[in-house]
PDB file of C-alpha atoms and ligand atoms in Angstrom:
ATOM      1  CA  UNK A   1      17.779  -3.948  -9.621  1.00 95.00           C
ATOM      2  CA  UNK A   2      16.683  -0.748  -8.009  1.00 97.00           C
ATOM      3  CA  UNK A   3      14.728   1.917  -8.874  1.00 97.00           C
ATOM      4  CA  UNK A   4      12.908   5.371  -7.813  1.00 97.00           C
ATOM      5  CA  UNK A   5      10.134   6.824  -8.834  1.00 98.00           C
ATOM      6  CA  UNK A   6       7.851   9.893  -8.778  1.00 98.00           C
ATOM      7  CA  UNK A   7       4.290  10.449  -9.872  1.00 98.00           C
ATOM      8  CA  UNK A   8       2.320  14.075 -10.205  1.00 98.00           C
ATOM      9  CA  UNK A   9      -0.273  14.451  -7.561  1.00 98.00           C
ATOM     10  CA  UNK A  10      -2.565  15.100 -10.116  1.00 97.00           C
ATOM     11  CA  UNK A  11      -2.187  12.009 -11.806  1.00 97.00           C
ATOM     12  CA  UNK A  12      -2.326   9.875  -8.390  1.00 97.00           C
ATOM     13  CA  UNK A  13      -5.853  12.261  -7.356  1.00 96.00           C
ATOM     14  CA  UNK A  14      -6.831  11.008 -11.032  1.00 96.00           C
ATOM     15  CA  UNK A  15      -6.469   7.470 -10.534  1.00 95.00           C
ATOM     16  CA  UNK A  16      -7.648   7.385  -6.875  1.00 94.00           C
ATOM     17  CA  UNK A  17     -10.698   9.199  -8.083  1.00 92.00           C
ATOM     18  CA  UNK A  18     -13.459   6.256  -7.923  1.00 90.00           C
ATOM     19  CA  UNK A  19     -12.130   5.269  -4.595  1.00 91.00           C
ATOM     20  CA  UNK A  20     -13.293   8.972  -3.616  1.00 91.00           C
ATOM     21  CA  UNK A  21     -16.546   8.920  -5.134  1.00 89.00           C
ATOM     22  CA  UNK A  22     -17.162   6.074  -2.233  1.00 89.00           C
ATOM     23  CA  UNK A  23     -16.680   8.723   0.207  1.00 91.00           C
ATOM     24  CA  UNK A  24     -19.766  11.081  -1.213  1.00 89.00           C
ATOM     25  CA  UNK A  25     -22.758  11.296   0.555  1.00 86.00           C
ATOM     26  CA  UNK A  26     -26.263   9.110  -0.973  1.00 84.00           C
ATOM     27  CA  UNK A  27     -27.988  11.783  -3.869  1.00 82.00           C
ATOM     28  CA  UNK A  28     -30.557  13.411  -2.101  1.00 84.00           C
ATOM     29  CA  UNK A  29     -29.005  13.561   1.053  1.00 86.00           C
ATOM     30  CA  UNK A  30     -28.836  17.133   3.143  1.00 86.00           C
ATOM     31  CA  UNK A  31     -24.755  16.668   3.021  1.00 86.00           C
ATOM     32  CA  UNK A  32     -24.096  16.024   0.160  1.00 88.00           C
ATOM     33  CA  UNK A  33     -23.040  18.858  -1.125  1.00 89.00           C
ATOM     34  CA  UNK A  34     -21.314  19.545   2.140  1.00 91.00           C
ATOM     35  CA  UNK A  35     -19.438  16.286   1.904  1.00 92.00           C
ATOM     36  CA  UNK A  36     -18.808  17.086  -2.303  1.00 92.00           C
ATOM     37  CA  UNK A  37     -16.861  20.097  -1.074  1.00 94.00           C
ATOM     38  CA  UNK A  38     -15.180  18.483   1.429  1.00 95.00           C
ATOM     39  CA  UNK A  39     -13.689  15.936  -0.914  1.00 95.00           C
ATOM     40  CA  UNK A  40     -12.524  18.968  -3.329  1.00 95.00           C
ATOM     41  CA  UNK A  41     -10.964  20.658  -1.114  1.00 96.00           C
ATOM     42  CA  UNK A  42      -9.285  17.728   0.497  1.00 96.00           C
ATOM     43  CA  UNK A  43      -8.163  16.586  -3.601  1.00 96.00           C
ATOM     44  CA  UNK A  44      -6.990  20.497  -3.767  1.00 97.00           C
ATOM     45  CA  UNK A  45      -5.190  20.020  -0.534  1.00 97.00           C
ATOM     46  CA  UNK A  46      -3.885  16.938  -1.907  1.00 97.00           C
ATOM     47  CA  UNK A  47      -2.479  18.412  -5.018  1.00 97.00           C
ATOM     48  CA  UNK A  48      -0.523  21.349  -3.406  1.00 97.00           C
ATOM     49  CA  UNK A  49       0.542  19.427  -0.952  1.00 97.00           C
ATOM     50  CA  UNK A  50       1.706  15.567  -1.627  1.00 98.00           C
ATOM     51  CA  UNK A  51       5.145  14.942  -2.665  1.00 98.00           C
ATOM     52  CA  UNK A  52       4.470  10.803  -4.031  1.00 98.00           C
ATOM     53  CA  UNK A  53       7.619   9.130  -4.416  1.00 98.00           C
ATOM     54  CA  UNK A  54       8.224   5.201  -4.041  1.00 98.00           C
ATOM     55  CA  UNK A  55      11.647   3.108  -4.443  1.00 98.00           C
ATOM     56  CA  UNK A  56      11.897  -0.742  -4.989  1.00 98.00           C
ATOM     57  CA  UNK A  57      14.481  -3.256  -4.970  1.00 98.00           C
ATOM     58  CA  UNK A  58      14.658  -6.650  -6.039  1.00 98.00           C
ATOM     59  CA  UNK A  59      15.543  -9.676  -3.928  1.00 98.00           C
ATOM     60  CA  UNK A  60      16.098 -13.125  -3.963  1.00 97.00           C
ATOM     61  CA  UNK A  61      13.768 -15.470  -2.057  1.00 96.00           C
ATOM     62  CA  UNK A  62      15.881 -16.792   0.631  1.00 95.00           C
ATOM     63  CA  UNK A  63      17.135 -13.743   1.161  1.00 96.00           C
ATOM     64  CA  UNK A  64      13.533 -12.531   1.796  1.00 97.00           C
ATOM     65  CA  UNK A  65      12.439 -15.265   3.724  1.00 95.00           C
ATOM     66  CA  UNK A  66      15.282 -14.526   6.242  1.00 93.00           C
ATOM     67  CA  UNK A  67      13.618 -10.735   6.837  1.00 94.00           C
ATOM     68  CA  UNK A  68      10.458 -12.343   6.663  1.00 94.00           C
ATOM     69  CA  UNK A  69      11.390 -14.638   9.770  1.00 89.00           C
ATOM     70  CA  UNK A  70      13.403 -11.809  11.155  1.00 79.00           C
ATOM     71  CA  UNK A  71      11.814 -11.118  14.964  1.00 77.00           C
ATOM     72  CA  UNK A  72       9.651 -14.425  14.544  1.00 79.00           C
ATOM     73  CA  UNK A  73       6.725 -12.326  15.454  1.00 89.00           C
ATOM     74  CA  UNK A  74       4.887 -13.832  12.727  1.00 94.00           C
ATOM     75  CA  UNK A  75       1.978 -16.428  12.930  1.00 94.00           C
ATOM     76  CA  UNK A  76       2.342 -19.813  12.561  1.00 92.00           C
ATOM     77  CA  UNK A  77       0.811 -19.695   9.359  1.00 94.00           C
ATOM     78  CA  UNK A  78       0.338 -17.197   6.963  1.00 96.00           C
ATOM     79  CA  UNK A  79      -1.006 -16.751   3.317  1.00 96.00           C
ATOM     80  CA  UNK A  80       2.382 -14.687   1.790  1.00 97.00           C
ATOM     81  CA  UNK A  81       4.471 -17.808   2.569  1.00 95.00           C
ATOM     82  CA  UNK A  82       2.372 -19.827   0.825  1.00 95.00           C
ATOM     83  CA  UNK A  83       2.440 -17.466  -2.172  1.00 97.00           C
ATOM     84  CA  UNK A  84       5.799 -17.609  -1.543  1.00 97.00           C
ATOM     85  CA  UNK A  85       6.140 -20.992  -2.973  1.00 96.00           C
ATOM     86  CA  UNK A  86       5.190 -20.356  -6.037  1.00 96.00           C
ATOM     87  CA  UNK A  87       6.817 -17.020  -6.356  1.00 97.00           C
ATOM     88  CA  UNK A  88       8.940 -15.931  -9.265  1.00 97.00           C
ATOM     89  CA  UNK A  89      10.858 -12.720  -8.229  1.00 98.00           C
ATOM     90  CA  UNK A  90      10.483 -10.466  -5.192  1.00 98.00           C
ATOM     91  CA  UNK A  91      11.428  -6.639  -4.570  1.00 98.00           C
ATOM     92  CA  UNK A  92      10.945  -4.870  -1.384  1.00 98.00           C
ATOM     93  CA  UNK A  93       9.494  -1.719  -1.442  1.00 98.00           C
ATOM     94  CA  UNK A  94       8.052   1.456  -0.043  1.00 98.00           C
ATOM     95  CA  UNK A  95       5.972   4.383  -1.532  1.00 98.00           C
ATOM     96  CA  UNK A  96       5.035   7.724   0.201  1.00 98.00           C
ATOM     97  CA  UNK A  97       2.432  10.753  -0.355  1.00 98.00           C
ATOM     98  CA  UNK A  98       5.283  13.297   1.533  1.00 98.00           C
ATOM     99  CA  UNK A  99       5.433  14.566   4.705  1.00 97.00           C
ATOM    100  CA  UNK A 100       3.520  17.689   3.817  1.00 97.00           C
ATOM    101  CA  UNK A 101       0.314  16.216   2.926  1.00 97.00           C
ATOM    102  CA  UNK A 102       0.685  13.366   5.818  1.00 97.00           C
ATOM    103  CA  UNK A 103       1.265  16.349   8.639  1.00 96.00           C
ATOM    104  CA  UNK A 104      -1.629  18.411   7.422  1.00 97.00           C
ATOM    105  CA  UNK A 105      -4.058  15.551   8.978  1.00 97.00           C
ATOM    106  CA  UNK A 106      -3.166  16.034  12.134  1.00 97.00           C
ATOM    107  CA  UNK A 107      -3.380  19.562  12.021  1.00 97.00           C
ATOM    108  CA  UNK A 108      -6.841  19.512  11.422  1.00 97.00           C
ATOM    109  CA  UNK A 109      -7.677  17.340  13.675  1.00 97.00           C
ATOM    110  CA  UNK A 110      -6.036  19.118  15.936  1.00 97.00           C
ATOM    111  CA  UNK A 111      -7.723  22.664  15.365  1.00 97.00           C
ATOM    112  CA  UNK A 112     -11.308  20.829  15.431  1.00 97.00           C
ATOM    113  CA  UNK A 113     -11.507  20.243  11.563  1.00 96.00           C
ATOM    114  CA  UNK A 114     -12.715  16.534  12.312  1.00 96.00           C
ATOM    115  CA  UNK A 115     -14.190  16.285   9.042  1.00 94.00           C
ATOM    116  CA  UNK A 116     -11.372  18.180   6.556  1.00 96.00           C
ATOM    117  CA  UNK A 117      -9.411  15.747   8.705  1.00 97.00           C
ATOM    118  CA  UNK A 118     -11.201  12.792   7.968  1.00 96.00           C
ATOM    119  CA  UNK A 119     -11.633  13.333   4.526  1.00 96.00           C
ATOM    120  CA  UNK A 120      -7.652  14.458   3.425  1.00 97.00           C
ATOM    121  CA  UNK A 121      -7.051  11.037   5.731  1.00 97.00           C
ATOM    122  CA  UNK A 122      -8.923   8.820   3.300  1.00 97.00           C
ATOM    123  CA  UNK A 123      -7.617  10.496   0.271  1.00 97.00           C
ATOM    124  CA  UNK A 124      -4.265  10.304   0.946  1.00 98.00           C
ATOM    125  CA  UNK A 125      -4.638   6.656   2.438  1.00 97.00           C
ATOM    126  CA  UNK A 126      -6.467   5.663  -1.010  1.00 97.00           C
ATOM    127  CA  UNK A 127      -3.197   7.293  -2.852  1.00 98.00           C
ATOM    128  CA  UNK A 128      -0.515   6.155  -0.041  1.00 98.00           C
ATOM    129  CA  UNK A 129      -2.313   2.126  -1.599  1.00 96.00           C
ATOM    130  CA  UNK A 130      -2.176   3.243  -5.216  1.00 97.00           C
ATOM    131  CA  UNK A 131       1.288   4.585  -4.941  1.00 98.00           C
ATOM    132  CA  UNK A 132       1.846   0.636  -3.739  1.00 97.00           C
ATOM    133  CA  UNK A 133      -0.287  -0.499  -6.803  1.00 96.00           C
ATOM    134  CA  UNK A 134       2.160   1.700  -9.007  1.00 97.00           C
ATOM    135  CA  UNK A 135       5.306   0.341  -7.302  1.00 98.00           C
ATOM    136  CA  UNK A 136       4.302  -3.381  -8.390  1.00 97.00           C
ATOM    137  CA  UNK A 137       2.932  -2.429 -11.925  1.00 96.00           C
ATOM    138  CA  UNK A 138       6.445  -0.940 -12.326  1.00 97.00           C
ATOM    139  CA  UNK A 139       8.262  -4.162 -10.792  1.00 98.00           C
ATOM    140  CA  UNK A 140       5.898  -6.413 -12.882  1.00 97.00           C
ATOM    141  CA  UNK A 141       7.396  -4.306 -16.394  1.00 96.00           C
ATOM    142  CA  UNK A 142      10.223  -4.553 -15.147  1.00 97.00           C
ATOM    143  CA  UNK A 143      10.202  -7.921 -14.957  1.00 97.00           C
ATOM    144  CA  UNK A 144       8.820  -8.671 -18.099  1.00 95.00           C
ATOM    145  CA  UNK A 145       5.319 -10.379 -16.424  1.00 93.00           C
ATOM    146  CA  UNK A 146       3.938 -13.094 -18.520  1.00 93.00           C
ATOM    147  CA  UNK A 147      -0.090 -12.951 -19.390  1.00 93.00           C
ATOM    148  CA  UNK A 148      -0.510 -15.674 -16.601  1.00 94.00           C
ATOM    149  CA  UNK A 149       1.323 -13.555 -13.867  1.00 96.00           C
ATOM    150  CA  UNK A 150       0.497 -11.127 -11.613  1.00 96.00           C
ATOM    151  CA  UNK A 151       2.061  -8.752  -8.741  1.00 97.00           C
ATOM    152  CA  UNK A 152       0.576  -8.220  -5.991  1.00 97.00           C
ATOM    153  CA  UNK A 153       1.974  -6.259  -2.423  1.00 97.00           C
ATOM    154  CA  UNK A 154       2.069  -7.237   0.687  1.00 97.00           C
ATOM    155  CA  UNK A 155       3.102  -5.620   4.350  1.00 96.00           C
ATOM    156  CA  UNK A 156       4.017  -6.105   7.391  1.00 95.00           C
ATOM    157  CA  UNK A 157       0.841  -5.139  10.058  1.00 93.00           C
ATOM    158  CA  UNK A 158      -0.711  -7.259   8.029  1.00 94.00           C
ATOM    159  CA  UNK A 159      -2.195 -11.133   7.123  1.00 95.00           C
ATOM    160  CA  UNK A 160      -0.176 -12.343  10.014  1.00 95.00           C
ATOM    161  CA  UNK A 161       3.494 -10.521   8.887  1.00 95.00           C
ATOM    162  CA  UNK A 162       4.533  -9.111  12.160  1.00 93.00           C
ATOM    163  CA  UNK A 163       4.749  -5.225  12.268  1.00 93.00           C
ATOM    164  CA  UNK A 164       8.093  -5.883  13.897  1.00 91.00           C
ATOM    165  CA  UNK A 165       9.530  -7.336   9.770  1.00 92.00           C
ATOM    166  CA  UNK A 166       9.753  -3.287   9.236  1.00 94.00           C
ATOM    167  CA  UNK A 167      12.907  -3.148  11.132  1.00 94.00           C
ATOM    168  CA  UNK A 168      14.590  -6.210   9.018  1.00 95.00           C
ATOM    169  CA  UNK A 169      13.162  -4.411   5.473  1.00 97.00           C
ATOM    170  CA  UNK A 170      13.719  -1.114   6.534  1.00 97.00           C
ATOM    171  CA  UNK A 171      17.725  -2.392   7.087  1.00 96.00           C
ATOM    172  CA  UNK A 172      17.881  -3.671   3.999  1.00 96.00           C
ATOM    173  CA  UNK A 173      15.773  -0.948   1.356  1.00 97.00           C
ATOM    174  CA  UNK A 174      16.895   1.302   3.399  1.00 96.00           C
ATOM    175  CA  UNK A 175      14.224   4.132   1.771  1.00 97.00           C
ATOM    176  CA  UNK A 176      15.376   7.218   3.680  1.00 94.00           C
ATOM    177  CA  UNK A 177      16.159   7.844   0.146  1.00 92.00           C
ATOM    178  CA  UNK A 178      12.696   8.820  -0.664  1.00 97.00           C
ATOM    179  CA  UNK A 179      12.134  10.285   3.130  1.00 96.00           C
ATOM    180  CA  UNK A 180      10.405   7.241   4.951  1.00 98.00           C
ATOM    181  CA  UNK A 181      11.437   5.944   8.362  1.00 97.00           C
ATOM    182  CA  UNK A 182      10.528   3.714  11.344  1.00 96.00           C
ATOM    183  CA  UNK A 183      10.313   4.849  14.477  1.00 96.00           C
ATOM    184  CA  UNK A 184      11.101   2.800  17.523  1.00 94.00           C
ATOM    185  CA  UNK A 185       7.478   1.125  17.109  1.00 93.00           C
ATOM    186  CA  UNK A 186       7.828   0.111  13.897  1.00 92.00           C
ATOM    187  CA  UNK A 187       5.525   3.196  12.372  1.00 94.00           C
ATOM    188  CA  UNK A 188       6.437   4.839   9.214  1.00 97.00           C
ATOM    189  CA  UNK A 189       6.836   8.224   9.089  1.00 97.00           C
ATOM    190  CA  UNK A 190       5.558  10.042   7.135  1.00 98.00           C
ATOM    191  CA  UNK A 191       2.586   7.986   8.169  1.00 97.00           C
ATOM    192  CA  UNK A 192       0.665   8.104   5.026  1.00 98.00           C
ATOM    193  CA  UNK A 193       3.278   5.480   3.899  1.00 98.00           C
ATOM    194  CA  UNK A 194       2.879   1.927   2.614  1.00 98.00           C
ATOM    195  CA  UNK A 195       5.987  -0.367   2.766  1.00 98.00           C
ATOM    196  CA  UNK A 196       6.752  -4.357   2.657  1.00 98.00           C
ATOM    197  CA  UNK A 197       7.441  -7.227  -0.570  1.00 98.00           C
ATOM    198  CA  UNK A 198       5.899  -6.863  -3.980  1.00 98.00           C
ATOM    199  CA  UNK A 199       5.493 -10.886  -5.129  1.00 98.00           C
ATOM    200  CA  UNK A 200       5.172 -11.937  -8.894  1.00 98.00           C
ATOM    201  CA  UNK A 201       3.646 -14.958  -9.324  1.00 97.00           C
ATOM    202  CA  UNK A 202       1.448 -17.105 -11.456  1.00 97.00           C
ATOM    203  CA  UNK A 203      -2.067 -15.325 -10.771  1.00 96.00           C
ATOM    204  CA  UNK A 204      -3.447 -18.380  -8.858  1.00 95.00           C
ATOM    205  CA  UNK A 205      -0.796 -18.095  -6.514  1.00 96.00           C
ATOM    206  CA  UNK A 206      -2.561 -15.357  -5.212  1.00 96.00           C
ATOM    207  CA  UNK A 207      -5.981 -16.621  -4.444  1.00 94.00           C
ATOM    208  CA  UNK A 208      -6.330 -18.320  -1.497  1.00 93.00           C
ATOM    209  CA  UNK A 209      -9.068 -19.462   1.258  1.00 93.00           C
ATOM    210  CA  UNK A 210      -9.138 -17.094   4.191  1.00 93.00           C
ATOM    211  CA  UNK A 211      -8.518 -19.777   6.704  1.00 94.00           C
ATOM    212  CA  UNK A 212      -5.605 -18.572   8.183  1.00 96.00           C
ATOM    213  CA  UNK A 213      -5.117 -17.809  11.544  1.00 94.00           C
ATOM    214  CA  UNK A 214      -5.032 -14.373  11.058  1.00 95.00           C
ATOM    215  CA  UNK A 215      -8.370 -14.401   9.054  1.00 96.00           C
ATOM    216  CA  UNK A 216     -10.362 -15.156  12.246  1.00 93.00           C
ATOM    217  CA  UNK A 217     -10.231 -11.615  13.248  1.00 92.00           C
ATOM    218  CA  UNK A 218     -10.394 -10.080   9.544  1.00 94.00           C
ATOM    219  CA  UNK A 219     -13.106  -7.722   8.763  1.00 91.00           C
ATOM    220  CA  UNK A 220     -11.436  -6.527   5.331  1.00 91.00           C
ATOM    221  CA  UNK A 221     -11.233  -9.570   3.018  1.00 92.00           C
ATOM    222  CA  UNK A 222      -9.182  -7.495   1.452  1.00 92.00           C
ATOM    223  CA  UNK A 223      -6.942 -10.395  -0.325  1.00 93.00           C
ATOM    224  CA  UNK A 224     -10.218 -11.475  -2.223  1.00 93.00           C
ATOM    225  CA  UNK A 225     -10.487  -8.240  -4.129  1.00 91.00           C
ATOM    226  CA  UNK A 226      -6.974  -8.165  -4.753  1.00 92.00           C
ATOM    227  CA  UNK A 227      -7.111 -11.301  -5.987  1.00 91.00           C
ATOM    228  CA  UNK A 228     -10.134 -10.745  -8.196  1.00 90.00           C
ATOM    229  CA  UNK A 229      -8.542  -7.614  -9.758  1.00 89.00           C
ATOM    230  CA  UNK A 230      -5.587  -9.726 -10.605  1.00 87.00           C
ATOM    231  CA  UNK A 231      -7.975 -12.148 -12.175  1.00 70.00           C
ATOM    232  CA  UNK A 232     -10.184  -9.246 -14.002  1.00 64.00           C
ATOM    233  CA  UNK A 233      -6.801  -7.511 -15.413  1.00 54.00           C
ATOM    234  CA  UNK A 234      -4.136  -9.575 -15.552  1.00 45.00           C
ATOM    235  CA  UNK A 235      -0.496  -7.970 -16.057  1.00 44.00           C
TER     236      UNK A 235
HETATM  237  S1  LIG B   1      -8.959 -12.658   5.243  1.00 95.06           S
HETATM  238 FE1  LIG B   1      -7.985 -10.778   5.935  1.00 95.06          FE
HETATM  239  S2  LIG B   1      -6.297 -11.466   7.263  1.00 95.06           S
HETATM  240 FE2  LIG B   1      -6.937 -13.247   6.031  1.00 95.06          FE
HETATM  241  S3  LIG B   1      -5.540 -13.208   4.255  1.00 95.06           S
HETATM  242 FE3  LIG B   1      -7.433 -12.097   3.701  1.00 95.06          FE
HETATM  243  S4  LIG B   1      -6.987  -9.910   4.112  1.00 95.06           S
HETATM  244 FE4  LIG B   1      -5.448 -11.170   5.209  1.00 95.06          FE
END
């Protein structure tokens, strides 16, 4: 199965919002209304700008495993193939904020607008994750996920998945459909683009030690929180 998908930008600012709130300045502070503004403008920006589109595509397990393996870039041990073994159903995906709204970061970095440029970067990063976050909820329907289940995504750059497994993904979702490439490193364009496997599995499939050899360098934890919102709101 394989579908496409589009969401308004105002509905992806809308559910992105508490992520943005983290980005305003203590109460009290002498920027904070400074950095307020920023953030509005950067949400306007957002709106008139970002084109969010995603496509997935299910897959069978071997078939994954063998663009998984693809480069063998990978470590020697990694937490998805341990999900893995408990998974139920698989879909590669990838999800996208536009070109628009990705190219406008640059530009104001480049004309000395370090902090417009900061800010529209975290915004659409937040969105560019819950356009991923959509992309599984969708799979998980899809799917029919039981109470017990959960969906979770996870890409290559990361947990030990070589960056090089975009080449082997990108061959087979082939998502030019929805605008996103690879270049010849591996980096999506447009670059506020997430891309990689969405796994359903039994919840508790998806909590794991971070003891893997990628963890050692880790300053996220990233797959605990992901794991505890699986836990808080299951399906
Ligand atoms: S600790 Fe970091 S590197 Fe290790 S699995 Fe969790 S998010 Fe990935």
């Amino acid at each position: 199965m394989r579908q496409t998908f589009e969401v308004a930008p105002p509905e992806l600012l809308t559910a992105v919002a508490r992520s943005m709130r983290n980005l305003e300045a203590k109460d009290g502070s002498p920027m904070a209304d400074r950095v307020r503004g920023l953030i509005e403008g950067a949400g306007e920006t957002f709106v008139h700008s970002a084109r969010p589109q995603g496509v997935w595509e299910s897959i069978s397990i071997a078939d994954f495993l063998t663009i998984y393996h693809g480069d063998g870039g990978n470590d020697r041990d990694t937490p998805l193939e341990v999900v893995l073994e408990d998974a139920v159903s698989l879909a590669l995906f990838a999800v996208t904020v536009g070109a628009e709204v990705s190219g406008r970061i640059p530009q104001l970095f480049d004309a000395g607008e370090m902090a417009e440029g900061y800010i529209l970067d975290q915004v659409a990063s937040f969105a560019a994750d819950e356009m991923a976050q959509i992309a599984a909820g969708r799979f998980g329907r899809a799917e029919q996920q039981g109470p017990d289940q959960g969906v979770l995504p996870y890409s290559p750059g990361y947990c030990g998945w070589n960056v090089s497994g975009q080449r082997a993904l990108f061959a087979r979702l082939e998502p030019t459909q929805i605008g996103v490439t690879i270049n010849d490193s591996c980096l999506m364009s447009p670059i506020k683009s997430v891309s990689g496997v969405l796994v359903l599995a039994p919840i508790e499939a998806h909590v794991f030690s971070p003891a893997f050899t990628c963890c050692s360098t880790c300053t996220t934890l990233d797959c605990q929180e992901r794991a505890a919102g699986l836990r808080v709101m299951p399906g």
